[in-house]
Coordinates of C-alpha atoms in Angstrom, one line a residue:
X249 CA -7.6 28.7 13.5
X250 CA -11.4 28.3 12.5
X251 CA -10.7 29.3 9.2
X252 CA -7.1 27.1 8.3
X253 CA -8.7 24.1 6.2
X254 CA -6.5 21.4 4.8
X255 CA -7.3 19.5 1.5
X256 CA -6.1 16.1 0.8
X257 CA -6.8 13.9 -2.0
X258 CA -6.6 9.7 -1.1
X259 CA -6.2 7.7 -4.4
X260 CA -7.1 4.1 -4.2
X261 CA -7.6 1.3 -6.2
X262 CA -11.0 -1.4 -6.1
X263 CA -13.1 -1.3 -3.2
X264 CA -13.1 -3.9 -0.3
X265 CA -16.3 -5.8 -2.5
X266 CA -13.5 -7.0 -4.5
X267 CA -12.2 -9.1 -1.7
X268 CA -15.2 -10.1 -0.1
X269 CA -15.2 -7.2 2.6
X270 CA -18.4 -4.4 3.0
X271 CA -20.4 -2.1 5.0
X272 CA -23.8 -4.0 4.6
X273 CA -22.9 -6.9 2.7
X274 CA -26.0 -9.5 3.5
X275 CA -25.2 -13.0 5.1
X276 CA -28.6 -14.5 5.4
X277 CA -29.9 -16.3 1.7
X278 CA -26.3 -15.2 0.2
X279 CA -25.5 -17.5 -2.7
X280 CA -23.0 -19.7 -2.7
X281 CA -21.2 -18.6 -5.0
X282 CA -20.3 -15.3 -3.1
X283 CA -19.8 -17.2 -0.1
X284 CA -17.4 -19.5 -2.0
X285 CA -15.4 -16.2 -3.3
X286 CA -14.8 -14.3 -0.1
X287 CA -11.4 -14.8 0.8
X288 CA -10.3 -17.6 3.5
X289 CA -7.9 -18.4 6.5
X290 CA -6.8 -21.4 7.4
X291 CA -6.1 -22.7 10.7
X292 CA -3.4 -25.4 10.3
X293 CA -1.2 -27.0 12.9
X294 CA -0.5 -30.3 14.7
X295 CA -3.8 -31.5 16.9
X296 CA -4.4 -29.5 20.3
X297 CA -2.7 -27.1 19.3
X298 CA -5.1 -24.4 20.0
X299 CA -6.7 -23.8 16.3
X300 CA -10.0 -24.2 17.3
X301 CA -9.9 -22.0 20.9
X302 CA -8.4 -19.3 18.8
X303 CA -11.3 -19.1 16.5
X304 CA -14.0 -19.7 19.4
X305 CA -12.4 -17.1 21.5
X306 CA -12.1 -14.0 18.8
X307 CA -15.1 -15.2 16.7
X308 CA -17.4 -16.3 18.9
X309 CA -16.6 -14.8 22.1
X310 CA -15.9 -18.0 23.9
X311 CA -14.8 -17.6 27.4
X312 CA -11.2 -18.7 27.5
X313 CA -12.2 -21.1 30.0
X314 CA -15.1 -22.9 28.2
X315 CA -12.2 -23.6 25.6
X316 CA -10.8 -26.5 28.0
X317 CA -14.0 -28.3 27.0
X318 CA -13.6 -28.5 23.4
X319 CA -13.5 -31.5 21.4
X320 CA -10.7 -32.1 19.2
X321 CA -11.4 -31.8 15.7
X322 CA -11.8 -34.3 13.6
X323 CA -12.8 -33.0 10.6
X324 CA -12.1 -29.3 8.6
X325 CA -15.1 -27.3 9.8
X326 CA -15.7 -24.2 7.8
X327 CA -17.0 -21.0 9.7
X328 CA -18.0 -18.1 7.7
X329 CA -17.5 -14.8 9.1
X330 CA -20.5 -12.3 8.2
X331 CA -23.2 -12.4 10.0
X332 CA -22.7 -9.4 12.4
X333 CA -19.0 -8.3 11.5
X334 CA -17.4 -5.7 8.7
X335 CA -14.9 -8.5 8.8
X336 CA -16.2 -11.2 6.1
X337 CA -14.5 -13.8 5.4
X338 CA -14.5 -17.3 5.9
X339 CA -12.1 -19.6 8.1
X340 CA -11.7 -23.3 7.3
X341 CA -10.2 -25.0 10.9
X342 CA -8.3 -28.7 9.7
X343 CA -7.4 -31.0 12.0
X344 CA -4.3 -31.9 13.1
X345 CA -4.2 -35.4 12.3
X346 CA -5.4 -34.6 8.4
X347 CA -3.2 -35.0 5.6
X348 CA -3.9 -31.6 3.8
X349 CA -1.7 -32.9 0.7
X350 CA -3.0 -36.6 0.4
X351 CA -3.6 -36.8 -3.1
X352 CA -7.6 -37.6 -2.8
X353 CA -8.1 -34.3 -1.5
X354 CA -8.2 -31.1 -4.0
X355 CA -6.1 -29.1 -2.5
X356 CA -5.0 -26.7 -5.4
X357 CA -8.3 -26.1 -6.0
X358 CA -9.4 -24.2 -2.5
X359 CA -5.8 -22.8 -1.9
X360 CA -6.6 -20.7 -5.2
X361 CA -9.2 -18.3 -3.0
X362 CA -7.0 -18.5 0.1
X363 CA -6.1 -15.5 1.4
X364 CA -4.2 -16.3 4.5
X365 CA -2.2 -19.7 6.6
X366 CA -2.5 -19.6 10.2
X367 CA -0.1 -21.9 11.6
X368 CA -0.7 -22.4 15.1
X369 CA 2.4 -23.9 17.1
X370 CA 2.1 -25.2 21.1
X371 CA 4.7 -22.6 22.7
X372 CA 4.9 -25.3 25.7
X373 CA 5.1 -28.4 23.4
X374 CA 8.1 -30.1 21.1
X375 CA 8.4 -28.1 18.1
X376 CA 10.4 -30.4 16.4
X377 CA 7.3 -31.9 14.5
X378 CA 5.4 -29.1 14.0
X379 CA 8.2 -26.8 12.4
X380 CA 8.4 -30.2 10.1
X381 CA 4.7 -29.7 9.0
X382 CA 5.1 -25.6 9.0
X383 CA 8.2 -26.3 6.5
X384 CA 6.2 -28.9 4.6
X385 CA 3.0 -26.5 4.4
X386 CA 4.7 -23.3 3.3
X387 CA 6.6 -25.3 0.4
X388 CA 3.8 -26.9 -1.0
X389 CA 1.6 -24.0 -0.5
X390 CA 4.1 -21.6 -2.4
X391 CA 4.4 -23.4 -5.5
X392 CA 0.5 -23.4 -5.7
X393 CA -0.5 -20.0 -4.8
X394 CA 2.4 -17.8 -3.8
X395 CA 0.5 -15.1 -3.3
X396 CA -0.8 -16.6 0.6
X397 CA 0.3 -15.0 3.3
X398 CA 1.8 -17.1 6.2
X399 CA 1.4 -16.6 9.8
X400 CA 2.7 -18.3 12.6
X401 CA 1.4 -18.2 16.0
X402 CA 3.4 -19.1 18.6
X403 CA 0.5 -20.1 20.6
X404 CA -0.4 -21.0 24.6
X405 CA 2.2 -18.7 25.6
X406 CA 0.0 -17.8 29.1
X407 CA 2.3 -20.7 31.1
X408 CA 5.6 -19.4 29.8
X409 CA 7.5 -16.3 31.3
X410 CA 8.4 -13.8 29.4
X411 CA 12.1 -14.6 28.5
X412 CA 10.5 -18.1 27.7
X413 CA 8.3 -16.4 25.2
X414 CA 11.5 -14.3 23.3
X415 CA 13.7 -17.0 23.2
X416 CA 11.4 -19.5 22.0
X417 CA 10.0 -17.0 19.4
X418 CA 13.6 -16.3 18.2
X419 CA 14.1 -20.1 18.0
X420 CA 11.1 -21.0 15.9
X421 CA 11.5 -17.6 13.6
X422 CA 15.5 -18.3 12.9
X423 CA 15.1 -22.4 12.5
X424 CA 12.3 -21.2 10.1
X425 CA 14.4 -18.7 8.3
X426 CA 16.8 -21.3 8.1
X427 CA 14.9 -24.3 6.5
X428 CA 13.1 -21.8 4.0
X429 CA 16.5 -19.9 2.8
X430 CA 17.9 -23.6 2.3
X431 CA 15.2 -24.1 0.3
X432 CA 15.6 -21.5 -2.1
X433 CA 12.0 -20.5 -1.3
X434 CA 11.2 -16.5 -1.0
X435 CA 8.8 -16.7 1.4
X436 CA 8.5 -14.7 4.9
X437 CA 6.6 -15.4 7.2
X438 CA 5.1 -13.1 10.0
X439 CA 5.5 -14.7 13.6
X440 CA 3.3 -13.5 16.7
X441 CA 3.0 -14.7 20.3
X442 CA -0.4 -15.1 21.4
X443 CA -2.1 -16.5 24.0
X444 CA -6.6 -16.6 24.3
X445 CA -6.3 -15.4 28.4
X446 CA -5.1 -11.5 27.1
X447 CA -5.6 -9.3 24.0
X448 CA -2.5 -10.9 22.4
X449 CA -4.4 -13.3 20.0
X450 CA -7.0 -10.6 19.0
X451 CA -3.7 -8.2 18.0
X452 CA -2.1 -10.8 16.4
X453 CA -5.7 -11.6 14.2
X454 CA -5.8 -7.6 13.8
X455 CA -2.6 -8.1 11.7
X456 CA -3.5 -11.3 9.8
X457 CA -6.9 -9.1 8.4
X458 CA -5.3 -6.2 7.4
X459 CA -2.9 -8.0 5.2
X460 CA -6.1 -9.0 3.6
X461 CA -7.9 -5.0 3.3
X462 CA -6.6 -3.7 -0.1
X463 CA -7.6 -0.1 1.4
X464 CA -5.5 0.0 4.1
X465 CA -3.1 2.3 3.6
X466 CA -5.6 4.9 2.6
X467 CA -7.6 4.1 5.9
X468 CA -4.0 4.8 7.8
X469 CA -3.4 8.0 5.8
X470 CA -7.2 8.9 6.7
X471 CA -6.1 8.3 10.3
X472 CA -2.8 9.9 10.4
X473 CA -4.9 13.0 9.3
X474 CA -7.6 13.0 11.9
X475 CA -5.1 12.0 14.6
X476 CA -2.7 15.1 13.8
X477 CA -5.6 17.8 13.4
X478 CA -7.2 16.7 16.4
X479 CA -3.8 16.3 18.5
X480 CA -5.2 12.8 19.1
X481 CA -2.3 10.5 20.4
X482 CA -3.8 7.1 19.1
X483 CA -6.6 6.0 16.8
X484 CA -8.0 2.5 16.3
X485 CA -10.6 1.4 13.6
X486 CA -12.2 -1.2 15.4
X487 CA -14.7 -4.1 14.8
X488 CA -17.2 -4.1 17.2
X489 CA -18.0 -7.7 17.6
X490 CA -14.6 -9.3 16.9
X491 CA -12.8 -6.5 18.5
X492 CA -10.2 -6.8 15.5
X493 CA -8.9 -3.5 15.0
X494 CA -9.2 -3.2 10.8
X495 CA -6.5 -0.5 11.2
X496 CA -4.8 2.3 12.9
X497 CA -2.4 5.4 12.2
X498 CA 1.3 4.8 11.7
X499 CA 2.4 5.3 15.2
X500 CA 3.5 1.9 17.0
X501 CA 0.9 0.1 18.4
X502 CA 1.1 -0.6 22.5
X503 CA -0.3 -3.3 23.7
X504 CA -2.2 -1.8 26.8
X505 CA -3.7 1.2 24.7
X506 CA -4.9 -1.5 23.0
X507 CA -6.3 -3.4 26.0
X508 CA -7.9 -0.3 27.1
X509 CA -9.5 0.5 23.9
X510 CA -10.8 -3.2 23.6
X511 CA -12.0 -2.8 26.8
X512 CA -14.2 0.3 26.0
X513 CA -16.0 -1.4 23.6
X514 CA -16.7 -4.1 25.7
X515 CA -18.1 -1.4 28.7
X516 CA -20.0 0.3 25.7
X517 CA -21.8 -2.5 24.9
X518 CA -22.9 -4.0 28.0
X519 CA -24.0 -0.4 29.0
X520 CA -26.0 -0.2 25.9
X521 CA -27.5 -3.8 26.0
X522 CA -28.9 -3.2 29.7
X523 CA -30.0 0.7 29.0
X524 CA -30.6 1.1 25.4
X525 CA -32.5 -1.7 24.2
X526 CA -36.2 -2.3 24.9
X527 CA -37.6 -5.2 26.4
X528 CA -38.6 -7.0 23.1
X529 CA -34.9 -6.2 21.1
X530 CA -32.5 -8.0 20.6
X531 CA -28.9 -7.0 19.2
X532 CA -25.6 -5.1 20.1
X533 CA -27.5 -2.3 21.7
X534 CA -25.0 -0.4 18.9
X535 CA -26.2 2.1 16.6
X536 CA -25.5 5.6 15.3
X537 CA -26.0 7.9 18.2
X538 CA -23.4 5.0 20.2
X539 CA -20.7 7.0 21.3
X540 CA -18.5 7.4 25.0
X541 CA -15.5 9.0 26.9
X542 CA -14.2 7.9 29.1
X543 CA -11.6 10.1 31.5
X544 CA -8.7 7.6 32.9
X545 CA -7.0 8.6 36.8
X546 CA -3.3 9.4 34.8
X547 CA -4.6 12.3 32.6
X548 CA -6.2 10.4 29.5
X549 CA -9.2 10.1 28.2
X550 CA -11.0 7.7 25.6
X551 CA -13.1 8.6 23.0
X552 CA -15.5 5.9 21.4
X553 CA -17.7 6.9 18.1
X554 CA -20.0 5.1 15.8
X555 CA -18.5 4.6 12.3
X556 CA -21.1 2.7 11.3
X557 CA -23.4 -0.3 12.5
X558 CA -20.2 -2.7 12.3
X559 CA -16.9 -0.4 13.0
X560 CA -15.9 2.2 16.1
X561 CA -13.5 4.6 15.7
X562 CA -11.5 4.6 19.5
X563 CA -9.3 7.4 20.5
X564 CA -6.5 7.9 22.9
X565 CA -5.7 11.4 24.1
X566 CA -4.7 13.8 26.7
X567 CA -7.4 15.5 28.7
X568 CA -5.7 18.8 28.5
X569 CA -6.2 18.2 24.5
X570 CA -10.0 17.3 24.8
X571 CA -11.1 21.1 25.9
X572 CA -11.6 21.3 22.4
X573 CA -13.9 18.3 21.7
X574 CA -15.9 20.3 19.4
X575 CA -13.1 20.4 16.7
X576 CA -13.0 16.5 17.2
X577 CA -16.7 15.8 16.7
X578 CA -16.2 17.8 13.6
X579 CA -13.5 16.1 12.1
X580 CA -14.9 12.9 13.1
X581 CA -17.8 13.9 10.8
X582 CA -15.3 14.3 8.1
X583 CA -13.7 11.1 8.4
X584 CA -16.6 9.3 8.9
X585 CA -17.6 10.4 5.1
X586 CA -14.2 9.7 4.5
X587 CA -14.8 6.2 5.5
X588 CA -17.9 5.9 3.7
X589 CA -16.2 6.9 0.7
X590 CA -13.7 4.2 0.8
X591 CA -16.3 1.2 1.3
X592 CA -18.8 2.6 -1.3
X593 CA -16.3 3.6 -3.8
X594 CA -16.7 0.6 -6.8
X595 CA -14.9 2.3 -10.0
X596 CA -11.4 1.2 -10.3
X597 CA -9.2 4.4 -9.5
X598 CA -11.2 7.4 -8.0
X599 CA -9.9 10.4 -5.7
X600 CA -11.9 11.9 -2.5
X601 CA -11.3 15.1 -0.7
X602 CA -12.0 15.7 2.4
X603 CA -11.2 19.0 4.6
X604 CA -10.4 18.8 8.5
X605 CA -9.6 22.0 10.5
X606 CA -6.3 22.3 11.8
X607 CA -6.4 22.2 15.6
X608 CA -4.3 25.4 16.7

């Protein structure tokens, strides 16, 4: 009914400042100081491994290909993450053959502004060693800062089949379990299969940042409540460049929604690079009037809007629920100030309301 409005209040805590996240935070003359406190992910693992491809790949939009010409690293290179993204942060890539605990190197001190450890392990190699260094990593790492979240990536998994990938995933995660229970150390790591040649690796980052958003479960809530008014059957909160997905509602995430969603960006941009730029500009070609459906051959449709000049919001949903698209453009609207609401907010505990019709 045009008239049935429903309020809901969304308490939350800081504001995504706080941890080095923002809508227009500015990368170019930033001090160092504020590049020095956003938070950080490490890429650790045993040399060729994949660390660097990963980061190339997701950050940098490396061809998968290109990636087979990569040096290896010999040094940590430090990337920061600002410059055209909502995700800020700042990744430091160490190379396999360094020593992170050698006693000449300060570890304690840059593990106290960590927010993350990527381990990356060769799916197609001997794990032996590097479940050794993943074992050595997480208890050292622990007694420092034991508030890190660890990630494994269980990585190159292109040239393995599919019962390949589970059982070797169920190897690493229960010799893991194992070594760390032994221990007596509480720690739990998260374990993904990932691969740079499909949307695996960009789902499995997707995760690793939202551990890191202190908002997210209000932005979930705020999607669970545009999804169900606007009989919407999936809803990702995507970064436009990196094509991380800062969240989505509570329903389980498939991986070829995701694909398809990804994919819509990708068609959205290159359509507004060739036809909405001038001659003389230079950019995305994404703004606020960006927006797309797209109607799929089995009865869905896509739905891409402008959040703002760094996030989309990308919908899956039928096409017998889209003869009301009105209703969805309006309760876009209201999330979209929803949204706005979040990043702004800067006191420490504050409610918002929004309303959103009820679809019938």
């Amino acid at each position: 009914m045009e008239d049935n409005y429903e309020d809901y209040d969304n308490a939350f805590v800081g504001n995504l400042g706080d941890m080095g996240y923002g809508e227009d935070t500015q990368a170019a003359g930033e001090p160092a100081s504020q590049i020095e406190n956003k938070p950080k992910i490490f890429l650790m693992g045993l040399k060729r491994s994949g660390k660097s491809s990963i980061q190339k790949v997701v950050f940098h939009k490396m061809l998968p290909n290109e990636t087979l010409f990569l040096e290896s690293t010999s040094k940590v290179v430090k990337n920061d993450i600002s410059n055209s993204s909502f995700v800020q942060f700042q990744i430091w890539d160490f190379p396999g053959q360094l020593d992170f605990f050698d006693p000449s190197f300060d570890y304690e001190y840059i593990l106290n502004n960590c927010g993350a450890i990527v381990f990356v392990i060769d799916a197609q190699d001997e794990i032996i060693e590097a479940l050794q260094k993943l074992h050595q990593t997480i208890a050292k790492v622990y007694q420092i800062n034991p508030n890190i979240h660890f990630e494994v990536f269980i990585h190159k998994s292109d040239g393995l089949s599919d019962d390949h990938k589970i059982d070797r995933q169920r190897d690493i995660q229960q010799k893991t379990t194992e070594e760390l229970t032994d221990a007596n150390i509480n720690v739990h790591p998260s374990f993904y299969v990932t691969s740079i040649y499909d949307h695996s690796i960009f789902e499995a980052f997707s995760k690793v940042i939202q551990k890191l958003i202190p908002q997210l479960p209000t932005l979930e809530n705020l999607l669970d409540v545009f999804i169900s008014r606007s009989r919407i059957e999936k809803a990702f909160l995507v970064d436009v460049v990196s094509k991380i997905y800062v969240a989505t509602d509570n329903s389980p995430v498939d991986m070829q929604t995701y694909e398809l969603c990804s994919d819509m960006i990708d068609v959205v941009i290159d359509v507004s690079c060739i036809y909405g730029l001038k001659e003389e500009e230079e950019g995305l070609g994404y703004d606020q009037e960006s927006h797309s459906v797209i109607k799929l051959n089995n009865g869905m449709v896509l739905y891409l809007k402008e959040v703002n000049k760094y996030l989309a919001l990308v919908c899956l949903l039928r096409e017998s629920n889209f003869d009301k698209h009105g209703l969805i453009d309006y309760n876009f609207i209201c999330f979209k100030k929803a949204i706005e609401e979040v990043f702004s907010r800067k006191t420490t505990k504050a409610g918002a309301k929004k309303t959103i019709k009820k679809a019938n």
